[in-house]
CSV table of C-alpha atoms in Angstrom, one decimal:
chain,number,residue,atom,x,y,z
A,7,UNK,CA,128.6,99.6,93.3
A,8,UNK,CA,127.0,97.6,90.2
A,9,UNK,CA,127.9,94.3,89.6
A,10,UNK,CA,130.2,93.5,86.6
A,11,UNK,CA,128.1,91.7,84.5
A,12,UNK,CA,127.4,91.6,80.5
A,13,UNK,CA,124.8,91.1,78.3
A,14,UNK,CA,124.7,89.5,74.9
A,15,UNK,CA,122.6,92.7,73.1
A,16,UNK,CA,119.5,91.6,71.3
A,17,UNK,CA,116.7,93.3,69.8
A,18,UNK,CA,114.5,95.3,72.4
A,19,UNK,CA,111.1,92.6,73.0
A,20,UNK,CA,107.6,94.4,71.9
A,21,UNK,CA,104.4,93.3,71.4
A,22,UNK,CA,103.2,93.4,68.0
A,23,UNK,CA,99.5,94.1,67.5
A,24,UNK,CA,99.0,90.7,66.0
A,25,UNK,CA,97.3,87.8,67.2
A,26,UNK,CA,98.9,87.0,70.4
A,27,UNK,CA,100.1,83.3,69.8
A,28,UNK,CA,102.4,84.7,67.2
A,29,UNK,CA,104.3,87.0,69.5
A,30,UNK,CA,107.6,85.6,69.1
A,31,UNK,CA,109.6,84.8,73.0
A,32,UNK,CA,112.6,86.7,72.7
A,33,UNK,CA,116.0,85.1,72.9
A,34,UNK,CA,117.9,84.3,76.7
A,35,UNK,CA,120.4,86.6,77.4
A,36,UNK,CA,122.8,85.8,80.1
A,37,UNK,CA,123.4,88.0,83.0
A,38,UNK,CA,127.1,86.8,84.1
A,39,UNK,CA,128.8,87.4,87.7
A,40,UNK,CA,132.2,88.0,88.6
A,41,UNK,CA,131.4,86.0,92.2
A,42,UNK,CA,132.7,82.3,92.7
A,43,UNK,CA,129.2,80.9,91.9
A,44,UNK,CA,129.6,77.8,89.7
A,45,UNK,CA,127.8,77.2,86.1
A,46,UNK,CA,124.8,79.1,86.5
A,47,UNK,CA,125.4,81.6,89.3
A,48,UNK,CA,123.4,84.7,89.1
A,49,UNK,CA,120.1,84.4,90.3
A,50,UNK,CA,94.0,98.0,96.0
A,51,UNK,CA,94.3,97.1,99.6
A,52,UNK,CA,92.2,94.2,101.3
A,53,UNK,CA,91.3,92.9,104.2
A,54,UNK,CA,92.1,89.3,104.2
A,55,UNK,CA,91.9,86.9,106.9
A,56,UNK,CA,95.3,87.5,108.9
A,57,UNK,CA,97.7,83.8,108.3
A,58,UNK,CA,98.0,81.7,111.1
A,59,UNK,CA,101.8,81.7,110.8
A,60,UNK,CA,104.5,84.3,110.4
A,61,UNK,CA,104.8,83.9,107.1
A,62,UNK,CA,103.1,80.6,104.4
A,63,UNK,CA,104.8,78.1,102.6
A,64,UNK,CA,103.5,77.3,99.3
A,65,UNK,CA,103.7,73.0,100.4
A,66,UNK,CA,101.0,74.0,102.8
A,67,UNK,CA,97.7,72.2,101.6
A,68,UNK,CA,96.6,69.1,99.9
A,69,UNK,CA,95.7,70.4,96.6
A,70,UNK,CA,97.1,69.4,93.4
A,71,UNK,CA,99.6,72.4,92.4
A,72,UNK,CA,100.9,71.9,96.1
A,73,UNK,CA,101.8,68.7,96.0
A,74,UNK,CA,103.3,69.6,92.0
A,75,UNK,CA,105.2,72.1,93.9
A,76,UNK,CA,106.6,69.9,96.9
A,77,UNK,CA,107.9,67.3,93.4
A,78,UNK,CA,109.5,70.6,92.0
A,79,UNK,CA,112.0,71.6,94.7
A,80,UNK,CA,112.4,68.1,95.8
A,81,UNK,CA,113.4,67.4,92.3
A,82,UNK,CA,116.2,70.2,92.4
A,83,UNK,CA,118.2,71.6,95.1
A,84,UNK,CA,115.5,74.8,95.5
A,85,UNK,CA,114.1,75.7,98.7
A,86,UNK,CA,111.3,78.2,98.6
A,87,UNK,CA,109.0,80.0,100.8
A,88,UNK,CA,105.9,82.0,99.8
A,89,UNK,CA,105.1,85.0,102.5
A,90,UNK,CA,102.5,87.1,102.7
A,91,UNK,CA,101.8,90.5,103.7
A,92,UNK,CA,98.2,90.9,105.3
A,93,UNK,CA,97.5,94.6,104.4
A,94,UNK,CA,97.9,95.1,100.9
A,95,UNK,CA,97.3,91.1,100.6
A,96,UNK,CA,101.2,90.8,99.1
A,97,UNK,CA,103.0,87.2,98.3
A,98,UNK,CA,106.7,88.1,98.2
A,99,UNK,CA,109.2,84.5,97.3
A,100,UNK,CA,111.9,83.5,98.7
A,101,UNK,CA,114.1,81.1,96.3
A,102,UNK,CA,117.2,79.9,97.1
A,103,UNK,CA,119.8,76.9,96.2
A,104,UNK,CA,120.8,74.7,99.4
A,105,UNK,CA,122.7,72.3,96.7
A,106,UNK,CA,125.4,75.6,96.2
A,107,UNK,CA,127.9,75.7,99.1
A,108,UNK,CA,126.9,79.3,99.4
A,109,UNK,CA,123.3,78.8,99.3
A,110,UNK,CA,122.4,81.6,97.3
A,111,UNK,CA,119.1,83.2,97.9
A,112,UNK,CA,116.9,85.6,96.0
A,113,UNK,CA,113.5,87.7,97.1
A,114,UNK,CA,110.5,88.5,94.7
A,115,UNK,CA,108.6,91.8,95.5
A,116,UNK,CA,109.6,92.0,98.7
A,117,UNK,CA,107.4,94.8,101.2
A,118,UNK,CA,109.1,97.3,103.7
A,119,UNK,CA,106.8,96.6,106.7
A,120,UNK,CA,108.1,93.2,106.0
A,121,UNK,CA,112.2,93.1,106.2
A,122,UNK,CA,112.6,92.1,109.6
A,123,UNK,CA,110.5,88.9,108.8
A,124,UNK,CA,112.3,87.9,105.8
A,125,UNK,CA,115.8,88.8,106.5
A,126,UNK,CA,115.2,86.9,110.4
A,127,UNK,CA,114.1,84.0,107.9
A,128,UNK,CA,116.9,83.8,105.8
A,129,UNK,CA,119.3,84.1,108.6
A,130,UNK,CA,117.7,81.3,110.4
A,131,UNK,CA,118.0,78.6,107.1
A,132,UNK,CA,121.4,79.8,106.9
A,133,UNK,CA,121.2,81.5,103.2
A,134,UNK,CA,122.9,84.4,101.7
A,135,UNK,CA,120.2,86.8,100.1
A,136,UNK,CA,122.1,88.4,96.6
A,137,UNK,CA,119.3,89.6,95.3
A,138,UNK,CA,115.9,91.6,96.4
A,139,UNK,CA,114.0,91.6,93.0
A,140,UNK,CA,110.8,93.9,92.1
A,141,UNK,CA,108.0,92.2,89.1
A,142,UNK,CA,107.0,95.9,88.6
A,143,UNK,CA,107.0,99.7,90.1
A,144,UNK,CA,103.9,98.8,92.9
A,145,UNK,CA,101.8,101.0,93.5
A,146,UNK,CA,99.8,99.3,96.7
A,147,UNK,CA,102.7,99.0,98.4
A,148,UNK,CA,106.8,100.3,99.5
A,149,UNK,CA,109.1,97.9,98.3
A,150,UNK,CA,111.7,96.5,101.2
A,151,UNK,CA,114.8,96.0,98.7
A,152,UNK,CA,115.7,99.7,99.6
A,153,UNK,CA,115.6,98.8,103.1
A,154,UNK,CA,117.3,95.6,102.5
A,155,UNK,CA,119.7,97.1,100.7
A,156,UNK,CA,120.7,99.5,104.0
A,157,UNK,CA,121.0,96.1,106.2
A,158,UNK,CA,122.6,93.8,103.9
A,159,UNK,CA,124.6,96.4,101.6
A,160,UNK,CA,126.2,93.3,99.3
A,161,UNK,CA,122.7,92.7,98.5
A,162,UNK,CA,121.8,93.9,94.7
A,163,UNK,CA,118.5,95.4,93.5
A,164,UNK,CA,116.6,94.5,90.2
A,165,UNK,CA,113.7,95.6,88.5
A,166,UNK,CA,112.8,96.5,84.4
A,167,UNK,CA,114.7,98.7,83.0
A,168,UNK,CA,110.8,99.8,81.3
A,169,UNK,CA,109.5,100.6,84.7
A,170,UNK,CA,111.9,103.8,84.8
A,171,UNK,CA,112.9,102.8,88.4
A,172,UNK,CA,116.2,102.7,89.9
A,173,UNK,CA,117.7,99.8,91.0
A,174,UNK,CA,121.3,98.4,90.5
A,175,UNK,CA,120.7,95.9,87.8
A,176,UNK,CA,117.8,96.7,85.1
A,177,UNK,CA,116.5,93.8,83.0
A,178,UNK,CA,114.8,93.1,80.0
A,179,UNK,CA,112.6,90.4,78.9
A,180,UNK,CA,114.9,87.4,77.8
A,181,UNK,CA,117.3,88.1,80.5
A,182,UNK,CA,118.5,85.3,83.1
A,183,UNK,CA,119.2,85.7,87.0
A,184,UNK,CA,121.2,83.0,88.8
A,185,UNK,CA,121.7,81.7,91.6
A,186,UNK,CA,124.1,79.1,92.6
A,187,UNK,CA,123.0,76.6,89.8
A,188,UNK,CA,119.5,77.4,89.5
A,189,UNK,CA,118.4,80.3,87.5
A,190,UNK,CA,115.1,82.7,86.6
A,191,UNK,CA,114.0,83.5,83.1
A,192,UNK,CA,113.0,87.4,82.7
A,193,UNK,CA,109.8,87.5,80.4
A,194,UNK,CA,108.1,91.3,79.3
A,195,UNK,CA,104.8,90.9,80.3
A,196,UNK,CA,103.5,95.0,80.3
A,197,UNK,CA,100.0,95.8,80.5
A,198,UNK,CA,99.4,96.0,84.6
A,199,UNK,CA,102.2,98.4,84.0
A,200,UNK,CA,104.7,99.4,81.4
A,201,UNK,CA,107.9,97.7,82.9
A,202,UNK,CA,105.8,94.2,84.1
A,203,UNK,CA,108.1,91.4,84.2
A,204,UNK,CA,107.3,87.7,85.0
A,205,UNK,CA,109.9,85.3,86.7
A,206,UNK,CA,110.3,81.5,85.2
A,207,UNK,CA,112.2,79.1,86.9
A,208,UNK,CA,114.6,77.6,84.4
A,209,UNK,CA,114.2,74.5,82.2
A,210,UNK,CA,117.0,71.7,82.3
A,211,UNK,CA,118.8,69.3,84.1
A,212,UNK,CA,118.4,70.1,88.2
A,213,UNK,CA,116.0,72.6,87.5
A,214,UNK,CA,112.8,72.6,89.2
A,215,UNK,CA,109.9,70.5,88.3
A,216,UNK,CA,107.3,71.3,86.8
A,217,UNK,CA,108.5,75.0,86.3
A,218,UNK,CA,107.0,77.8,88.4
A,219,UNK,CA,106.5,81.5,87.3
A,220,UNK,CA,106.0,84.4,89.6
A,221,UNK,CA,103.9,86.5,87.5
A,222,UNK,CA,103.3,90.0,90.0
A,223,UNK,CA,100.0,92.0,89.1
A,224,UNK,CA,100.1,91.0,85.3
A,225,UNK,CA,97.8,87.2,86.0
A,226,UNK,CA,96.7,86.8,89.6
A,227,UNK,CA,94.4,83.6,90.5
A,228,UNK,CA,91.4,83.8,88.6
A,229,UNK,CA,91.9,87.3,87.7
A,230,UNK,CA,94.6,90.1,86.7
A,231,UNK,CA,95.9,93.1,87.8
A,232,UNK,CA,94.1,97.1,86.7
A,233,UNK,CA,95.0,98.1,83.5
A,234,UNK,CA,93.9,101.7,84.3
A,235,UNK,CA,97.4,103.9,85.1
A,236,UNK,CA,101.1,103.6,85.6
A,237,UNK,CA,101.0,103.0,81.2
A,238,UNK,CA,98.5,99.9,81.9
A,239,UNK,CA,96.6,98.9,78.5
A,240,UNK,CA,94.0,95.9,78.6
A,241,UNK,CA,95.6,95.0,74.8
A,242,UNK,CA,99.0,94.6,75.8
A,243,UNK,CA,98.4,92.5,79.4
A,244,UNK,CA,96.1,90.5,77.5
A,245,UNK,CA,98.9,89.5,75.0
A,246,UNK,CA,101.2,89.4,77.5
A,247,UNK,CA,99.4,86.9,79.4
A,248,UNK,CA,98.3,84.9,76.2
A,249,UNK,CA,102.4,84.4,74.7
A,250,UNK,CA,104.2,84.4,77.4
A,251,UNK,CA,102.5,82.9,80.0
A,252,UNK,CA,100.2,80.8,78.8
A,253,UNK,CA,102.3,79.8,76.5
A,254,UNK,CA,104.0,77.6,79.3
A,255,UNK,CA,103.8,74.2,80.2
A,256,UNK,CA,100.2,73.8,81.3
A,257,UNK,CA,101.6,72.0,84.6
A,258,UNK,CA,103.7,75.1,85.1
A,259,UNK,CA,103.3,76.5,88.8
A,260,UNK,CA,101.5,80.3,88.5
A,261,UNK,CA,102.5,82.3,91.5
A,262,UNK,CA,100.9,85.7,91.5
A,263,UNK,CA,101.6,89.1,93.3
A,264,UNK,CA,98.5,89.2,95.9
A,265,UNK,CA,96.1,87.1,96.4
A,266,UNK,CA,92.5,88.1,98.0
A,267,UNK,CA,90.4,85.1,98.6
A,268,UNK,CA,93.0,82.9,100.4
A,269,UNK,CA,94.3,81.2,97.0
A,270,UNK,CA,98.1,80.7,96.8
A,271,UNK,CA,99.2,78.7,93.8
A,272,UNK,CA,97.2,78.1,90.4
A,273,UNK,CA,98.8,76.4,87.2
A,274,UNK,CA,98.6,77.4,83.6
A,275,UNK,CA,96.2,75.0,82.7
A,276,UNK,CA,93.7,76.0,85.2
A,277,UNK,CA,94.1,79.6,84.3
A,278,UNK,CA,93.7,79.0,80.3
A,279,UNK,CA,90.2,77.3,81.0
A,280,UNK,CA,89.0,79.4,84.6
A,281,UNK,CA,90.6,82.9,84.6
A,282,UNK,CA,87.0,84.6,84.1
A,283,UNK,CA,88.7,87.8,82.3
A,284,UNK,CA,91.5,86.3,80.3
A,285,UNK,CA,90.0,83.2,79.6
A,286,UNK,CA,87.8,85.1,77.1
A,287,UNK,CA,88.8,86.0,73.4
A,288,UNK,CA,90.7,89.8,73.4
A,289,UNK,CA,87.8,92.2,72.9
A,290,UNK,CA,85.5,91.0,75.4
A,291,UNK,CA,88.6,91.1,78.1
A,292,UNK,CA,89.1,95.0,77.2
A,293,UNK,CA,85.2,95.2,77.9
A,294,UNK,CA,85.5,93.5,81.0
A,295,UNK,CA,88.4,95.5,81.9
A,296,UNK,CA,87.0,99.0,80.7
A,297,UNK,CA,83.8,98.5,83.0
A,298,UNK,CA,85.9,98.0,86.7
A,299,UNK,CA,85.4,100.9,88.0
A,300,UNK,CA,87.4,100.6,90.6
A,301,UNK,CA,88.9,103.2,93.4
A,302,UNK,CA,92.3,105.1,93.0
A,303,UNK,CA,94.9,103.1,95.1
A,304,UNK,CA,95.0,105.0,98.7
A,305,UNK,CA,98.5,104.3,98.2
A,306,UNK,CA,99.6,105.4,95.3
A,307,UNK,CA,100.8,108.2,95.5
A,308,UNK,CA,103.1,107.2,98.6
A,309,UNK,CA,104.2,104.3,96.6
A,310,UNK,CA,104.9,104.9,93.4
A,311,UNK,CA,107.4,107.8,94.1
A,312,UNK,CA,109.3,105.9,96.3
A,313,UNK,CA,109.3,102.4,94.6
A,314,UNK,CA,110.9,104.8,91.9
A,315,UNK,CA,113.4,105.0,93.8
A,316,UNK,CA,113.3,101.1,95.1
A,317,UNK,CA,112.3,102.4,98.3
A,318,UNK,CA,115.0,103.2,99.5
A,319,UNK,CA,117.9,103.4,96.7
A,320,UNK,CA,117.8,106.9,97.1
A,321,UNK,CA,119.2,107.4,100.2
A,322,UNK,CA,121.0,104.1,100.1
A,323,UNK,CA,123.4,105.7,97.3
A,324,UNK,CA,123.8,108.8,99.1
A,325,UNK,CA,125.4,107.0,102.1
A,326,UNK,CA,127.6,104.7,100.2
C-alpha cells in the first residue's frame, strides 16, 4: 500500500546542453505524510581489505571531513552510520533523527547480503527504519529494500522514477524526503545511469552542519562511476556533477556509493580541485571516460533485473 502523499507538480528537471554552471537547480517539491511526524516528517566488484568492524562509522578517523562530520550531527539531532559491504566494496547510510520521539530512520542503497546487519543495527539504537532508499538501478549489486520490505512490511521503498524501477514512492529531482524533522533534498544527477539521484541533507535551522550529500555511482572519491550502459553518457554525468554537486557548499560532506582504496568521506572542495577525471574541462573528461576499457560487470545481469524489481518488490506485492 503507497503512502498518501502529494506533490506540488513542477516542470520535469533536464539537462540542457549548455555550459554546465547554467543548469538551473530545479524547484523543492514537498513529499507530505499522513503519519504523526511533526514539521518536516518524511524522510565492478573489488577486493578491498575486509573492515575490522561489522559495519564503519563515518566519525572514525582523524581527518578533516571526519571531524566536519562529527560537528554536523552534533549540530542537529542526526545520527548516522556509514556500512560497508566488502564484495562489491558498497557504503549503504543509515540516517535517522534521535531528536523525534519516534526516531525516524532511513537507509541509502542498501545490499541484500547485508539486511540482517542493518536491520540487527537499527533495532539495537532503538530506531524505526521508514524508508530503504536506492541512488540508482545497481548493477554490481541486489538491493536489500526488497528484502527489507518482507521483514519490516511498514517500511516504504524509493528510487527515480527515471530509473524505470519499481518501488513504492518514485521521485524526481527537487523532491524532499523527511524524517522526523530532518529532511533529504532529491537532485537528478543522470549520467552513471539514466534515473541517478543524489541525496542532500537539508539546509536550515537544526539541520546538519556542514551539509552532506550521498552521491551513489554518479562522483565517487577521486573518481566517478562508468558511463558505458544502463543510458550512461560522459556529457550528462559530467554536468550533473558540475551543477548540482559541485555547485554545493565547498565544506559540503561527499559520501559516495563504493569506495575502493579505503577512502570514506571527501568534500566538495577537494573534489573540484583533485577528482583527476571531473576536475578537467568537459571534453577531455569524455576522453578520459571513452578510453576505460573496463570489463562487463559479472553482475549485471543478475542485478539489474532484479533491482528492477527493488529486489524483491516483486514478490513482496504478490504476498500482500
Amino acid at each position: 500500500m503507497l503512502l498518501p502523499f502529494s506533490i506540488n507538480a513542477s516542470p520535469p528537471f533536464s539537462l540542457p546542453s549548455s555550459n554546465p554552471s547554467s543548469v538551473p537547480i530545479p524547484p523543492l517539491r514537498l513529499l507530505s505524510s499522513s503519519s504523526s511526524y511533526s514539521s518536516f516528517a518524511f524522510s565492478s566488484s573489488c577486493r578491498a581489505a575486509p573492515c575490522s568492524a561489522p559495519y564503519r562509522c563515518g566519525r572514525l578517523g582523524r581527518s578533516r571531513a571526519s571531524s566536519a562530520m562529527e560537528n554536523s550531527a552534533a549540530a542537529s539531532n542526526l545520527l548516522f552510520r556509514q556500512l560497508f559491504e566488502s564484495e562489491s566494496c558498497t557504503y549503504t547510510y543509515l540516517l535517522a533523527d534521535v531528536g523525534h520521539q519516534d526516531k525516524p530512520a532511513i537507509l541509502i542503497d542498501p545490499v541484500d547480503k547485508m539486511v540482517d546487519r542493518d536491520l540487527k543495527l537499527i533495532k539495537e539504537l532503538g530506531l524505526k527504519l521508514i524508508y530503504a532508499m536506492n541512488t540508482h538501478c545497481h548493477a554490481d549489486h541486489v538491493t536489500g529494500t526488497g528484502l527489507i520490505k518482507t521483514k519490516m512490511p511498514g517500511v516504504k521503498s524509493i528510487i527515480s522514477k527515471d530509473s524505470k524501477a519499481r518501488a513504492d514512492i518514485l521521485i524526481s529531482g527537487g523532491d524532499i524526503i523527511q524524517f522526523g524533522n530532518l529532511f533529504l533534498e532529491a537532485r537528478a544527477t543522470p549520467g552513471h545511469t539514466l534515473g541517478c539521484i543524489t541525496y542532500v541533507t537539508g539546509d536550515g535551522p537544526g539541520q546538519p552542519k556542514p551539509r552532506m550529500a550521498f552521491t551513489g555511482d554518479t562522483l565517487l572519491i577521486r573518481g566517478c562511476g562508468r558511463t558505458d550502459f544502463q543510458g550512461g553518457s560522459s556529457s550528462e554525468l559530467y554536468r550533473s556533477a558540475h551543477s548540482q554537486i559541485f555547485t554545493l557548499p565547498k565544506d559540503t560532506l561527499l559520501y559516495p556509493g563504493h569506495d575502493y582504496k579505503g577512502f570514506t568521506v571527501s568534500t566538495v572542495g577537494e573534489e573540484i580541485l583533485y577528482n583527476p577525471r571531473l576536475s578537467k574541462d568537459e571534453e577531455t573528461f569524455k576522453e578520459i571516460m571513452a578510453n576505460l576499457n573496463l570489463a562487463y560487470p559479472k553482475l549485471m545481469d543478475i542485478a539489474v533485473p532484479a533491482n528492477l524489481l527493488c529486489g524483491l518488490q516483486g514478490a513482496v506485492e504478490k504476498t500482500a
